[in-house]
Coordinates of C-alpha atoms in Angstrom, one line a residue:
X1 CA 17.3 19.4 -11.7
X2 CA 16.3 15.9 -10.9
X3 CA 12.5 17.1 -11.1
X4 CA 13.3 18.2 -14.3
X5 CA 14.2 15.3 -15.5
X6 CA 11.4 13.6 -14.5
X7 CA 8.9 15.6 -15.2
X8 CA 10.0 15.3 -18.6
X9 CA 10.0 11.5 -18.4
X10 CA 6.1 11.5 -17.4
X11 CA 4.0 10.9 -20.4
X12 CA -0.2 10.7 -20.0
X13 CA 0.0 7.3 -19.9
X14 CA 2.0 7.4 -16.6
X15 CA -0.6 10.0 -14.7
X16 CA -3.3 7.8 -16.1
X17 CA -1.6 4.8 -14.2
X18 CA -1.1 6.7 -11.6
X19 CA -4.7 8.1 -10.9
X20 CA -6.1 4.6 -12.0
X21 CA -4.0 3.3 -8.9
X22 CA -4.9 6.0 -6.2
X23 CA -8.6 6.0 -7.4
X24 CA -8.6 1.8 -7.0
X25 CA -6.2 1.8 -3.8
X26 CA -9.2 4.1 -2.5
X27 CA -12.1 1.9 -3.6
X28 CA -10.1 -1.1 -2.1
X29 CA -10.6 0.7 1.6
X30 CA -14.2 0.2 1.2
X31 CA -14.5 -3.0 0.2
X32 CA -13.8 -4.5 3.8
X33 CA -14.0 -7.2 6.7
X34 CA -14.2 -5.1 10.1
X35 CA -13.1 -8.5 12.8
X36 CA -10.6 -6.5 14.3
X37 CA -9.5 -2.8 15.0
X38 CA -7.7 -2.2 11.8
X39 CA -10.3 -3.0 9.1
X40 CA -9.5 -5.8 6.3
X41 CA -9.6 -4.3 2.9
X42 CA -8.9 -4.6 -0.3
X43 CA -6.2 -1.8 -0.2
X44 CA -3.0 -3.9 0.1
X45 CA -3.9 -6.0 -3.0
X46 CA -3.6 -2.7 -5.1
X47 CA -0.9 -1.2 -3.6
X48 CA 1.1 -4.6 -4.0
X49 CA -0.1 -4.7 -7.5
X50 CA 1.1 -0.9 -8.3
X51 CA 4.4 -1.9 -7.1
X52 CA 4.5 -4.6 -9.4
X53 CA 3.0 -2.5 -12.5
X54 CA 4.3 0.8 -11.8
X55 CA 7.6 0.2 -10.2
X56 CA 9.8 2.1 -7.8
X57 CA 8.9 5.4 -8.5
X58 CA 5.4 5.7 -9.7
X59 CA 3.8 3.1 -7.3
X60 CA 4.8 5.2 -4.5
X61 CA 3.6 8.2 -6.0
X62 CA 0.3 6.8 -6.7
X63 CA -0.1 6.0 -2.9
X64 CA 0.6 9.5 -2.0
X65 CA -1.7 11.2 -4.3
X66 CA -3.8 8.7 -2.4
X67 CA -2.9 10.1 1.0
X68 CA -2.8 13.5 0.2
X69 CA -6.3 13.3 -1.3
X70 CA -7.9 11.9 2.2
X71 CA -5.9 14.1 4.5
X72 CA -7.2 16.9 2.7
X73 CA -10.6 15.7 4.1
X74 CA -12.3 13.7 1.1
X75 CA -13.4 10.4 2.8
X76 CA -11.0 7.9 1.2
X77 CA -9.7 6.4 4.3
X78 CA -11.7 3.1 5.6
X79 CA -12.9 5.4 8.2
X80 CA -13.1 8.9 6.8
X81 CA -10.3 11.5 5.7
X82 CA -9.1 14.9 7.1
X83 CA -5.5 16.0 8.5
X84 CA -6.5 15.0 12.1
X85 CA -6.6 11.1 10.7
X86 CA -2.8 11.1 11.1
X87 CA -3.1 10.8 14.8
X88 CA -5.6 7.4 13.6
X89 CA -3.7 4.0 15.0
X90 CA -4.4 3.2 11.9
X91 CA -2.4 5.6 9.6
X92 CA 0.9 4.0 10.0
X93 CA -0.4 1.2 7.7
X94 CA -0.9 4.4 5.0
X95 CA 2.6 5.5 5.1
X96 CA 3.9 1.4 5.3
X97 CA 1.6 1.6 1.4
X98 CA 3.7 4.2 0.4
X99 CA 6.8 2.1 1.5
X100 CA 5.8 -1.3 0.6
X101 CA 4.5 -0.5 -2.9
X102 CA 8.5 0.8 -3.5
X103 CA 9.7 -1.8 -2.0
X104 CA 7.7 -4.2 -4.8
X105 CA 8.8 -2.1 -7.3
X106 CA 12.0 -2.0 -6.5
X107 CA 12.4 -6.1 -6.1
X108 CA 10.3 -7.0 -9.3
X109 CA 12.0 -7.8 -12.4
X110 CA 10.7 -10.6 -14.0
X111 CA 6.8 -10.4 -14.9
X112 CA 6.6 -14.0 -15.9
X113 CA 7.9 -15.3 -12.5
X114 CA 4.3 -15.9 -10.4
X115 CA 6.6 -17.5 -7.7
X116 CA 9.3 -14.5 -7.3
X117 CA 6.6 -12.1 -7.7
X118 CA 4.5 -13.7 -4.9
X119 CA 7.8 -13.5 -2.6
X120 CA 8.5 -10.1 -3.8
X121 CA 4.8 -9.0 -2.3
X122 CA 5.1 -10.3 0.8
X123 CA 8.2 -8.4 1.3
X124 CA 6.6 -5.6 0.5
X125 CA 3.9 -6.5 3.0
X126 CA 6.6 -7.4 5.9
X127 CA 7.1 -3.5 4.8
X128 CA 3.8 -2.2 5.3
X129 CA 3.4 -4.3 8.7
X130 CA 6.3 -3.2 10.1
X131 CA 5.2 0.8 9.2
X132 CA 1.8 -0.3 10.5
X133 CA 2.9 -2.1 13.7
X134 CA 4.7 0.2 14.6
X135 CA 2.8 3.1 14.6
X136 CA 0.2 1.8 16.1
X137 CA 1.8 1.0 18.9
X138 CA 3.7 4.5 19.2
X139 CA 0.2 6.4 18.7
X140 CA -1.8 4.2 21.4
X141 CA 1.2 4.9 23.8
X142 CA 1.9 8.3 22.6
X143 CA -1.7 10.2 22.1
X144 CA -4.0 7.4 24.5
X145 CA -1.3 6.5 27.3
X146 CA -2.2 2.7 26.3
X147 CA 0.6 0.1 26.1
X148 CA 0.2 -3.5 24.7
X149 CA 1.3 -6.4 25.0
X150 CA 3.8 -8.3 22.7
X151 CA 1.7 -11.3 21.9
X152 CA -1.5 -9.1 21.4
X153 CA 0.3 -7.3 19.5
X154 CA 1.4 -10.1 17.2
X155 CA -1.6 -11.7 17.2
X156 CA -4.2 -8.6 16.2
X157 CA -2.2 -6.4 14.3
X158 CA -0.2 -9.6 12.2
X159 CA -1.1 -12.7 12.3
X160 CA -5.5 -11.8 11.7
X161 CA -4.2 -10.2 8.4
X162 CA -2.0 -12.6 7.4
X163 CA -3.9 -14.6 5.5
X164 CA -5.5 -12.2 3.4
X165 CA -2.5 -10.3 2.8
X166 CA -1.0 -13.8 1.5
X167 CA -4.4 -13.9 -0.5
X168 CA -3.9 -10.3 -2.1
X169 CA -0.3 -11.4 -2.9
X170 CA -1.1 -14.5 -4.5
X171 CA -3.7 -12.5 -6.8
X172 CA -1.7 -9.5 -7.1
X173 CA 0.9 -11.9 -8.9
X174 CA -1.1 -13.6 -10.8
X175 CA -2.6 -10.5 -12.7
X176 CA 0.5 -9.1 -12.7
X177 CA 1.2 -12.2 -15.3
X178 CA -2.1 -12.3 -16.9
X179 CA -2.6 -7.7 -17.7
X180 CA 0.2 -7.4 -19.7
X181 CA -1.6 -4.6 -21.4
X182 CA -1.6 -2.4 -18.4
X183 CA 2.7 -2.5 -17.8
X184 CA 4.1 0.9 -18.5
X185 CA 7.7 1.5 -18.7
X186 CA 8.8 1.4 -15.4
X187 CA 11.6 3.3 -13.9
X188 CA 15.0 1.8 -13.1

């Protein structure tokens, strides 16, 4: 029933979004820094930013048409694609997107509030981070027997992204403001 109803909600415009956010939330993973064992991309800017422009429930589905498409085995991941990338350190960052970019969809409501919208990202970050974190750790301890401690933990998986993440919020929020062209009706 509730498919139903939204299936008849989605217009073109919405799918169009929504592959226009998987296909750039893919480009984002190769545009990258590699200093540190989970590569810096561009990824988090445009998940952050489909949150804000796509809301609660089509942000997240645009992440997972994301996911699905590299765990099928097209290369979309920073490093690759294929079912067996689930058992990557790296993955629980993927499912944080899915998470995070609800999260900012969820929390936005004013489009002309930079500030509130920057706030709203990062929460939607602490999000992702704690998805990320946290399987990271369970998969190294898990699947490679290696356990870490809480400060290296902190420090390479947080704290070495933190400032670009604050960067990608900052931007995110600002073209939030600035595209008003590209806000669909979002979902309450």
């Amino acid at each position: 029933m509730a498919s139903e109803v939204f299936m008849k909600n989605l217009s073109t415009k919405h799918i169009s979004y929504m592959a226009l956010f998987s296909v750039l939330i893919a480009m984002g993973a190769f545009i990258k820094l590699p200093i540190s064992i989970v590569p810096i991309t561009l990824q988090t800017l445009f998940v952050v930013l489909a949150g804000l422009v796509l809301g609660k429930v089509y942000a997240p589905i645009a992440v997972l048409v994301y996911i699905l498409v590299g765990l099928i085995g097209l290369p979309v991941f920073s490093t690759g694609g294929g079912p067996s990338y689930i058992f990557y350190p790296s993955f629980g960052y993927l499912i944080g997107f899915v998470f995070g970019s609800y999260a900012v969809g969820k929390l936005t409501s004013d489009k002309s509030n930079v500030v509130k919208n920057f706030v709203v990202c990062i929460l939607g970050m602490l999000v992702i981070y704690i998805f990320g974190v946290g399987y990271f750790v369970f998969i190294q301890y898990v699947y490679y027997g290696k356990v870490f401690e809480a400060s290296w933990v902190l420090y390479f998986l947080f704290l070495v992204y933190l400032p670009g993440d604050l960067l990608s919020c900052f931007v995110a929020s600002l073209l939030y403001k600035r595209l008003p062209k590209i806000q669909i009706k979002r979902k309450s």
